[in-house]
């Protein structure tokens, strides 16, 4: 399969500045140690399934691009044992349509800027309509160094780590994160922000907006860490997580359940801080029904707001 599809990609007009298309109508197999290199200004529409076999190392992925622009993958389904299902490094103006992952290893979709000497130079204009991922040993979707991200939905089932992980990512709009058993037995979460996600310059204006987070079981539900923030999550539905339902650690300007939410059982809702970073600040928890767990704040964060919280058999250990 790889040879035929790569030949089709390589046959597109050289030096083009508008998109040309390759349509793959069938299914086939690829080795985990190989990849399809997608060039700039290309639409690759895979209507079948790429089944990945064997093992490999490094950044191999059946769908791969590096240092490119204007790539579109309207449809793709990937199964088997990839290292990464899709890997995009230093790719601008990327659009993924519907991505179906039924795998038993690897990371689902990775988008980063890590080939650039200046990591402050983020990749821009990334759009993902829908990712449905099951069985990854790592995250379903991970970004690192992105400015301008739109995701319709990430649906994660039995992923080894996060459903959606945003690292050093700003100006993002996320519709839904829906995770069941994401990161079970780990500190990862259905939805995680890390490594200064949401930080613009030295401040945290609201620039990451999430419609809803649904989490069942797994590790944590929502996890914000390492000087991240600038996020509003409208609706949450978190239940029976193995670790914290919500952990906000050294984060700033975080608004949880701006519209409504429930947290049931599982671990606590915790505001925390490590000594090496500035204490958490401007955290708002509101419009929540909290059942059979606790809200813990230690140390006391700066300018925390707790309002319209209904506690059912739950403890309030905040500093408010």
Coordinates of N, CA and C in Angstrom, one line a residue, residues 81-286:
X81 N -0.6 -1.5 14.9 CA 0.4 -1.2 15.9 C 1.3 0.0 15.5
X82 N 0.8 1.1 15.3 CA 1.6 2.3 14.9 C 2.4 2.8 16.1
X83 N 3.6 3.5 15.8 CA 4.2 4.3 16.8 C 3.5 5.6 17.0
X84 N 3.1 6.2 15.9 CA 2.2 7.3 15.9 C 1.2 7.0 14.7
X85 N -0.1 7.3 14.9 CA -1.0 7.1 13.8 C -0.8 8.2 12.8
X86 N -0.7 9.5 13.3 CA -0.5 10.6 12.4 C 0.5 11.5 13.1
X87 N 1.5 12.0 12.4 CA 2.6 12.8 13.0 C 2.8 14.0 12.1
X88 N 2.7 15.2 12.6 CA 2.9 16.5 11.9 C 3.8 17.4 12.7
X89 N 5.0 17.6 12.1 CA 6.0 18.5 12.7 C 6.2 19.7 11.9
X90 N 6.1 20.9 12.4 CA 6.3 22.2 11.7 C 5.4 22.3 10.5
X91 N 4.2 21.9 10.7 CA 3.2 21.9 9.6 C 2.2 23.0 9.9
X92 N 2.0 23.9 8.9 CA 1.0 25.0 9.0 C -0.2 24.7 8.2
X93 N -1.3 25.3 8.5 CA -2.5 25.2 7.7 C -2.9 23.8 7.4
X94 N -3.1 23.1 8.5 CA -3.4 21.6 8.5 C -4.9 21.4 8.8
X95 N -5.5 20.6 8.0 CA -6.9 20.3 8.4 C -7.1 18.8 8.3
X96 N -7.6 18.2 9.4 CA -8.0 16.8 9.5 C -9.5 16.7 9.6
X97 N -10.1 15.9 8.8 CA -11.5 15.7 8.9 C -11.9 14.7 9.9
X98 N -12.3 13.5 9.5 CA -12.7 12.4 10.4 C -11.6 11.4 10.5
X99 N -11.1 11.2 11.7 CA -10.0 10.3 11.9 C -10.5 9.2 12.8
X100 N -10.4 7.9 12.4 CA -10.8 6.8 13.1 C -9.6 5.9 13.5
X101 N -9.3 5.8 14.8 CA -8.2 5.0 15.2 C -8.6 3.8 16.1
X102 N -8.4 2.6 15.6 CA -8.6 1.4 16.4 C -7.3 0.6 16.4
X103 N -6.5 1.0 17.4 CA -5.1 0.5 17.5 C -4.9 -0.2 18.8
X104 N -3.7 -0.7 18.9 CA -3.3 -1.4 20.1 C -1.9 -0.9 20.6
X105 N -1.5 0.2 20.1 CA -0.2 0.8 20.6 C -0.1 2.3 20.1
X106 N 0.9 2.9 20.6 CA 1.3 4.2 20.0 C 0.5 5.4 20.5
X107 N 0.8 6.6 19.9 CA 0.1 7.8 20.1 C -0.8 8.1 18.9
X108 N -1.9 8.6 19.1 CA -2.8 8.8 18.0 C -2.4 9.9 17.0
X109 N -2.7 11.2 17.3 CA -2.4 12.3 16.5 C -1.4 13.2 17.3
X110 N -0.2 13.5 16.7 CA 0.7 14.4 17.3 C 1.0 15.5 16.4
X111 N 0.9 16.8 16.9 CA 1.1 18.0 16.1 C 2.0 18.9 16.9
X112 N 3.2 19.2 16.4 CA 4.1 20.0 17.2 C 5.0 20.9 16.3
X113 N 5.8 21.7 17.0 CA 6.7 22.6 16.3 C 8.2 22.3 16.6
X114 N 8.5 21.1 17.0 CA 9.8 20.8 17.6 C 10.9 20.6 16.6
X115 N 10.7 20.9 15.4 CA 11.8 21.0 14.4 C 12.4 22.4 14.3
X116 N 11.8 23.4 15.0 CA 12.2 24.8 14.9 C 13.2 25.2 16.0
X117 N 14.2 26.0 15.6 CA 15.2 26.4 16.6 C 14.6 27.3 17.7
X118 N 13.5 28.0 17.3 CA 12.9 28.9 18.2 C 11.5 28.3 18.5
X119 N 11.3 27.7 19.7 CA 10.1 27.1 20.0 C 9.0 28.1 20.3
X120 N 9.3 29.4 20.4 CA 8.3 30.4 20.5 C 7.6 30.6 19.2
X121 N 8.2 30.1 18.1 CA 7.6 30.2 16.8 C 6.6 29.0 16.6
X122 N 5.4 29.2 17.0 CA 4.4 28.1 16.9 C 3.9 27.8 15.5
X123 N 3.4 26.6 15.3 CA 2.7 26.3 14.1 C 1.3 26.9 14.2
X124 N 0.7 27.3 13.1 CA -0.5 28.0 13.1 C -1.6 27.4 12.2
X125 N -2.8 27.6 12.6 CA -4.0 27.3 11.8 C -4.1 25.7 11.6
X126 N -4.5 25.1 12.7 CA -4.7 23.7 12.8 C -6.2 23.4 13.0
X127 N -6.8 22.6 12.2 CA -8.2 22.3 12.4 C -8.4 20.7 12.4
X128 N -9.2 20.3 13.3 CA -9.5 18.8 13.4 C -11.0 18.7 13.6
X129 N -11.7 18.1 12.7 CA -13.1 17.9 12.9 C -13.5 16.9 14.0
X130 N -13.0 15.7 13.8 CA -13.4 14.6 14.8 C -12.4 13.5 14.8
X131 N -11.9 13.2 16.0 CA -11.0 12.1 16.2 C -11.7 11.1 17.1
X132 N -11.8 9.8 16.7 CA -12.4 8.7 17.4 C -11.3 7.7 17.6
X133 N -10.7 7.7 18.9 CA -9.5 6.9 19.1 C -9.8 5.8 20.2
X134 N -9.3 4.6 19.9 CA -9.4 3.5 20.9 C -8.1 2.7 20.9
X135 N -7.6 2.5 22.1 CA -6.5 1.6 22.3 C -5.1 2.1 22.2
X136 N -4.9 3.4 22.1 CA -3.6 4.0 22.0 C -2.9 3.7 23.4
X137 N -1.6 3.5 23.3 CA -0.9 3.3 24.6 C -0.5 4.7 25.1
X138 N -0.5 5.7 24.3 CA -0.3 7.1 24.8 C -1.5 7.9 24.6
X139 N -1.4 9.2 24.2 CA -2.5 10.1 24.1 C -3.3 9.8 22.8
X140 N -4.6 10.2 22.8 CA -5.3 10.1 21.6 C -4.9 11.3 20.6
X141 N -4.9 12.5 21.2 CA -4.5 13.7 20.4 C -3.6 14.5 21.3
X142 N -2.4 15.0 20.8 CA -1.5 15.8 21.5 C -1.0 16.9 20.6
X143 N -1.0 18.2 21.1 CA -0.4 19.3 20.5 C 0.7 19.9 21.3
X144 N 1.7 20.4 20.7 CA 2.8 21.1 21.4 C 3.3 22.2 20.5
X145 N 3.1 23.4 21.0 CA 3.6 24.6 20.2 C 2.7 24.9 19.0
X146 N 1.4 25.1 19.3 CA 0.4 25.5 18.3 C -0.3 26.8 18.7
X147 N -0.5 27.7 17.7 CA -1.2 28.9 17.9 C -2.3 28.9 16.8
X148 N -3.5 28.7 17.3 CA -4.7 28.7 16.4 C -5.1 27.3 16.2
X149 N -5.9 26.7 17.1 CA -6.3 25.3 17.0 C -7.9 25.3 17.1
X150 N -8.5 24.5 16.2 CA -9.9 24.3 16.3 C -10.1 22.8 16.2
X151 N -10.8 22.2 17.3 CA -11.2 20.8 17.3 C -12.6 20.7 17.5
X152 N -13.3 19.9 16.7 CA -14.7 19.6 16.9 C -15.0 18.7 18.1
X153 N -14.4 17.5 18.0 CA -14.5 16.5 19.1 C -13.4 15.5 19.1
X154 N -13.0 15.2 20.3 CA -12.1 14.0 20.5 C -12.8 13.0 21.4
X155 N -13.0 11.8 20.8 CA -13.7 10.7 21.6 C -12.6 9.7 21.8
X156 N -12.3 9.5 23.1 CA -11.2 8.6 23.5 C -11.7 7.4 24.3
X157 N -11.4 6.2 23.9 CA -11.8 5.0 24.7 C -10.5 4.2 25.0
X158 N -10.3 3.9 26.2 CA -9.2 3.0 26.7 C -7.9 3.4 26.1
X159 N -7.6 4.7 26.2 CA -6.3 5.2 25.8 C -5.4 5.1 27.0
X160 N -4.1 4.9 26.7 CA -3.1 4.7 27.8 C -2.9 6.0 28.6
X161 N -3.0 7.1 27.9 CA -2.7 8.4 28.5 C -3.9 9.3 28.3
X162 N -3.7 10.6 27.8 CA -4.8 11.5 27.7 C -5.7 11.3 26.6
X163 N -6.9 11.8 26.7 CA -7.8 11.9 25.5 C -7.3 13.1 24.7
X164 N -7.2 14.3 25.3 CA -6.7 15.4 24.6 C -5.7 16.1 25.5
X165 N -4.4 16.3 25.0 CA -3.4 17.0 25.7 C -2.9 18.2 24.9
X166 N -3.0 19.4 25.5 CA -2.5 20.6 24.9 C -1.3 21.1 25.6
X167 N -0.2 21.1 25.0 CA 1.1 21.6 25.5 C 1.4 22.9 24.8
X168 N 1.8 24.0 25.5 CA 2.3 25.2 24.9 C 1.4 25.6 23.7
X169 N 0.1 25.5 23.9 CA -0.8 25.8 22.8 C -1.7 26.9 23.2
X170 N -2.0 27.9 22.3 CA -2.8 29.0 22.6 C -3.8 29.2 21.5
X171 N -4.8 30.0 21.8 CA -5.9 30.4 20.9 C -6.5 29.1 20.3
X172 N -7.2 28.4 21.2 CA -7.8 27.1 20.8 C -9.3 27.1 21.1
X173 N -10.0 26.5 20.2 CA -11.5 26.3 20.4 C -11.7 24.8 20.3
X174 N -12.3 24.2 21.4 CA -12.5 22.8 21.4 C -14.0 22.6 21.7
X175 N -14.6 21.7 20.9 CA -16.0 21.4 21.1 C -16.2 20.5 22.2
X176 N -15.9 19.2 22.0 CA -16.1 18.2 23.0 C -14.9 17.3 23.2
X177 N -14.6 17.0 24.5 CA -13.7 15.9 24.8 C -14.5 14.9 25.6
X178 N -14.5 13.7 25.0 CA -15.4 12.6 25.6 C -14.5 11.4 25.8
X179 N -14.1 11.1 27.1 CA -13.2 10.0 27.3 C -13.7 9.0 28.3
X180 N -13.5 7.8 28.0 CA -13.8 6.7 28.9 C -12.5 5.9 29.2
X181 N -12.1 5.8 30.4 CA -10.9 5.0 30.8 C -9.7 5.6 30.1
X182 N -9.5 6.9 30.1 CA -8.3 7.5 29.6 C -7.3 7.6 30.7
X183 N -6.1 7.0 30.5 CA -5.0 7.1 31.4 C -5.2 6.4 32.7
X184 N -5.9 5.3 32.7 CA -6.2 4.5 33.9 C -4.8 4.1 34.6
X185 N -4.8 4.4 35.9 CA -3.6 4.0 36.6 C -2.4 5.0 36.5
X186 N -2.7 6.1 35.8 CA -1.6 7.2 35.6 C -2.1 8.5 36.1
X187 N -1.3 9.5 36.0 CA -1.7 10.9 36.4 C -2.2 11.7 35.2
X188 N -2.4 11.0 34.1 CA -2.9 11.7 32.9 C -4.5 11.9 33.0
X189 N -5.0 12.6 32.1 CA -6.4 12.9 32.2 C -7.2 12.9 30.9
X190 N -8.5 12.9 31.0 CA -9.3 13.0 29.8 C -8.9 14.3 29.0
X191 N -8.8 15.4 29.7 CA -8.3 16.6 29.1 C -7.2 17.3 30.0
X192 N -6.1 17.5 29.4 CA -5.0 18.1 30.1 C -4.4 19.3 29.4
X193 N -4.0 20.3 30.2 CA -3.2 21.4 29.7 C -1.9 21.5 30.5
X194 N -0.8 21.6 29.7 CA 0.5 21.6 30.4 C 1.5 22.5 29.6
X195 N 2.6 22.7 30.3 CA 3.7 23.4 29.7 C 3.3 24.8 29.1
X196 N 2.7 25.6 29.9 CA 2.3 26.9 29.6 C 1.3 27.0 28.5
X197 N 0.4 26.0 28.4 CA -0.7 26.1 27.5 C -1.6 27.3 27.9
X198 N -2.0 28.1 27.0 CA -2.8 29.2 27.3 C -2.1 30.5 27.8
X199 N -0.8 30.4 27.9 CA 0.0 31.6 28.3 C 0.4 32.3 27.1
X200 N 0.1 33.6 27.0 CA 0.5 34.5 25.9 C 1.3 35.6 26.5
X201 N 2.6 35.7 26.1 CA 3.5 36.6 26.7 C 3.7 36.1 28.2
X202 N 3.5 37.0 29.1 CA 3.6 36.6 30.5 C 2.2 36.6 31.2
X203 N 1.1 36.5 30.4 CA -0.2 36.6 31.0 C -1.1 35.5 30.5
X204 N -2.3 35.5 31.0 CA -3.3 34.4 30.7 C -4.7 34.9 30.4
X205 N -4.8 35.7 29.3 CA -6.1 36.0 28.9 C -6.9 34.8 28.4
X206 N -8.2 34.8 28.6 CA -8.9 33.6 28.1 C -8.8 33.4 26.6
X207 N -8.1 32.4 26.2 CA -7.9 32.1 24.8 C -8.1 30.6 24.5
X208 N -8.4 29.8 25.4 CA -8.7 28.4 25.2 C -10.2 28.2 25.7
X209 N -11.0 27.8 24.8 CA -12.4 27.6 25.1 C -12.9 26.2 24.8
X210 N -13.5 25.6 25.7 CA -13.9 24.2 25.6 C -15.4 24.1 25.8
X211 N -16.1 23.5 24.9 CA -17.6 23.3 25.1 C -17.9 22.4 26.2
X212 N -17.4 21.2 26.2 CA -17.7 20.2 27.3 C -16.6 19.2 27.4
X213 N -16.4 18.7 28.6 CA -15.5 17.6 28.9 C -16.3 16.6 29.6
X214 N -16.3 15.4 29.1 CA -17.0 14.2 29.7 C -15.9 13.2 30.0
X215 N -15.8 12.7 31.2 CA -14.8 11.8 31.6 C -15.5 10.7 32.5
X216 N -15.2 9.4 32.2 CA -15.6 8.3 33.0 C -14.4 7.4 33.3
X217 N -14.2 7.2 34.5 CA -13.1 6.3 34.9 C -11.7 6.9 34.5
X218 N -10.8 6.0 34.3 CA -9.4 6.4 33.8 C -8.6 7.0 35.0
X219 N -7.7 7.9 34.6 CA -6.9 8.6 35.6 C -7.6 9.8 36.2
X220 N -7.3 11.0 35.7 CA -8.0 12.2 36.1 C -9.0 12.6 35.0
X221 N -9.9 13.5 35.5 CA -10.8 14.1 34.5 C -10.3 15.3 33.8
X222 N -10.0 16.3 34.5 CA -9.4 17.5 34.0 C -8.1 17.9 34.8
X223 N -7.1 18.2 34.1 CA -5.8 18.4 34.7 C -5.1 19.6 34.1
X224 N -4.9 20.7 34.8 CA -4.1 21.8 34.4 C -2.9 22.0 35.2
X225 N -1.7 22.1 34.6 CA -0.4 22.0 35.3 C 0.6 22.9 34.6
X226 N 1.7 23.1 35.3 CA 2.9 23.8 34.8 C 2.7 25.1 34.1
X227 N 2.1 26.0 34.8 CA 2.0 27.4 34.3 C 1.1 27.5 33.1
X228 N 0.0 26.7 33.1 CA -1.0 26.8 32.0 C -2.2 27.6 32.5
X229 N -3.1 27.8 31.6 CA -4.4 28.5 32.0 C -5.0 29.2 30.9
X230 N -5.7 30.3 31.2 CA -6.4 31.1 30.1 C -7.5 30.2 29.5
X231 N -8.2 29.4 30.3 CA -9.1 28.4 29.7 C -10.5 28.6 30.4
X232 N -11.5 28.4 29.6 CA -12.9 28.3 30.1 C -13.5 27.1 29.5
X233 N -14.0 26.2 30.4 CA -14.7 25.0 30.1 C -16.2 25.2 30.4
X234 N -17.1 25.2 29.4 CA -18.5 25.5 29.7 C -19.2 24.5 30.5
X235 N -19.1 23.2 30.1 CA -19.8 22.1 30.8 C -18.9 21.0 31.1
X236 N -19.1 20.3 32.2 CA -18.3 19.2 32.6 C -19.2 18.1 33.1
X237 N -18.8 16.8 32.9 CA -19.5 15.7 33.4 C -18.4 14.6 33.7
X238 N -18.0 14.6 35.0 CA -16.8 13.8 35.4 C -17.3 12.8 36.4
X239 N -17.0 11.5 36.3 CA -17.4 10.5 37.2 C -16.4 9.4 37.4
X240 N -16.2 9.0 38.6 CA -15.5 7.8 39.0 C -14.1 7.7 38.4
X241 N -13.4 8.8 38.4 CA -12.0 8.8 38.0 C -11.2 8.1 39.1
X242 N -10.1 7.5 38.6 CA -9.2 6.8 39.5 C -8.3 7.7 40.4
X243 N -8.0 8.9 39.8 CA -7.3 9.9 40.6 C -8.2 11.2 40.7
X244 N -7.6 12.4 40.8 CA -8.4 13.6 41.0 C -9.4 13.7 39.9
X245 N -10.6 14.1 40.2 CA -11.6 14.4 39.2 C -11.1 15.7 38.5
X246 N -10.6 16.6 39.2 CA -10.1 17.9 38.6 C -8.8 18.2 39.4
X247 N -7.7 18.5 38.8 CA -6.5 18.9 39.5 C -6.0 20.2 38.7
X248 N -6.0 21.3 39.5 CA -5.5 22.6 39.0 C -4.2 22.9 39.8
X249 N -3.1 22.8 39.1 CA -1.8 22.9 39.8 C -0.9 24.0 39.1
X250 N -0.7 25.1 39.8 CA 0.1 26.2 39.2 C -0.5 26.7 37.9
X251 N -1.8 26.9 38.0 CA -2.5 27.4 36.8 C -3.2 28.7 37.1
X252 N -3.6 29.4 36.0 CA -4.0 30.8 36.2 C -5.2 31.1 35.2
X253 N -6.2 31.8 35.7 CA -7.4 32.1 34.9 C -8.0 30.9 34.3
X254 N -8.5 30.0 35.2 CA -9.2 28.8 34.8 C -10.6 28.9 35.3
X255 N -11.6 28.7 34.4 CA -13.0 28.8 34.7 C -13.6 27.5 34.4
X256 N -14.0 26.7 35.4 CA -14.6 25.4 35.3 C -16.1 25.5 35.5
X257 N -16.8 24.9 34.5 CA -18.3 24.8 34.5 C -18.9 26.2 34.4
X258 N -18.5 27.0 33.4 CA -19.0 28.3 33.2 C -20.5 28.3 33.0
X259 N -21.0 27.1 32.5 CA -22.5 27.0 32.3 C -23.1 26.0 33.3
X260 N -22.5 24.8 33.4 CA -23.0 23.7 34.3 C -22.1 22.6 34.4
X261 N -22.3 21.7 35.4 CA -21.5 20.5 35.5 C -21.8 19.7 36.7
X262 N -21.3 18.4 36.6 CA -21.4 17.5 37.7 C -20.1 16.8 37.8
X263 N -19.7 16.5 39.1 CA -18.6 15.7 39.5 C -19.1 14.6 40.4
X264 N -18.9 13.4 40.1 CA -19.5 12.3 40.9 C -18.5 11.3 41.3
X265 N -18.3 11.0 42.6 CA -17.4 9.9 43.0 C -16.0 10.2 42.5
X266 N -15.2 9.1 42.5 CA -13.8 9.3 42.1 C -13.0 10.1 43.0
X267 N -11.9 10.7 42.5 CA -11.0 11.5 43.3 C -11.6 12.9 43.5
X268 N -10.8 13.7 44.3 CA -11.3 15.0 44.7 C -11.1 16.1 43.6
X269 N -11.7 17.2 43.8 CA -11.4 18.4 43.0 C -10.3 19.1 43.8
X270 N -9.2 19.4 43.2 CA -8.0 19.9 44.0 C -7.4 21.1 43.4
X271 N -7.2 22.1 44.2 CA -6.4 23.3 43.8 C -5.1 23.1 44.5
X272 N -3.9 23.1 43.8 CA -2.7 22.8 44.4 C -1.6 23.6 43.8
X273 N -0.4 23.5 44.3 CA 0.8 24.2 43.7 C 2.1 23.6 44.1
X274 N 3.0 23.6 43.2 CA 4.4 23.2 43.5 C 5.2 24.5 43.8
X275 N 6.2 24.3 44.6 CA 7.0 25.5 45.1 C 7.8 26.1 43.9
X276 N 8.1 25.4 42.9 CA 9.0 25.9 41.9 C 8.3 26.9 40.9
X277 N 6.9 26.9 41.0 CA 6.2 27.8 40.1 C 5.3 28.8 41.0
X278 N 4.9 29.8 40.4 CA 4.0 30.7 41.1 C 2.7 30.0 41.5
X279 N 2.1 30.4 42.6 CA 0.9 29.8 43.1 C -0.2 30.0 42.1
X280 N -1.2 29.0 42.1 CA -2.4 29.2 41.3 C -3.1 30.4 41.6
X281 N -3.8 31.0 40.5 CA -4.5 32.3 40.7 C -5.7 32.3 39.8
X282 N -6.7 33.1 40.2 CA -7.9 33.4 39.4 C -8.5 32.1 38.9
X283 N -8.8 31.2 39.8 CA -9.5 30.0 39.5 C -10.9 30.2 39.9
X284 N -11.8 29.8 39.0 CA -13.3 29.8 39.3 C -13.9 28.5 39.1
X285 N -14.5 28.0 40.2 CA -15.3 26.7 40.1 C -16.7 27.2 40.4
X286 N -17.6 26.8 39.5 CA -19.0 27.3 39.6 C -20.0 26.3 39.0

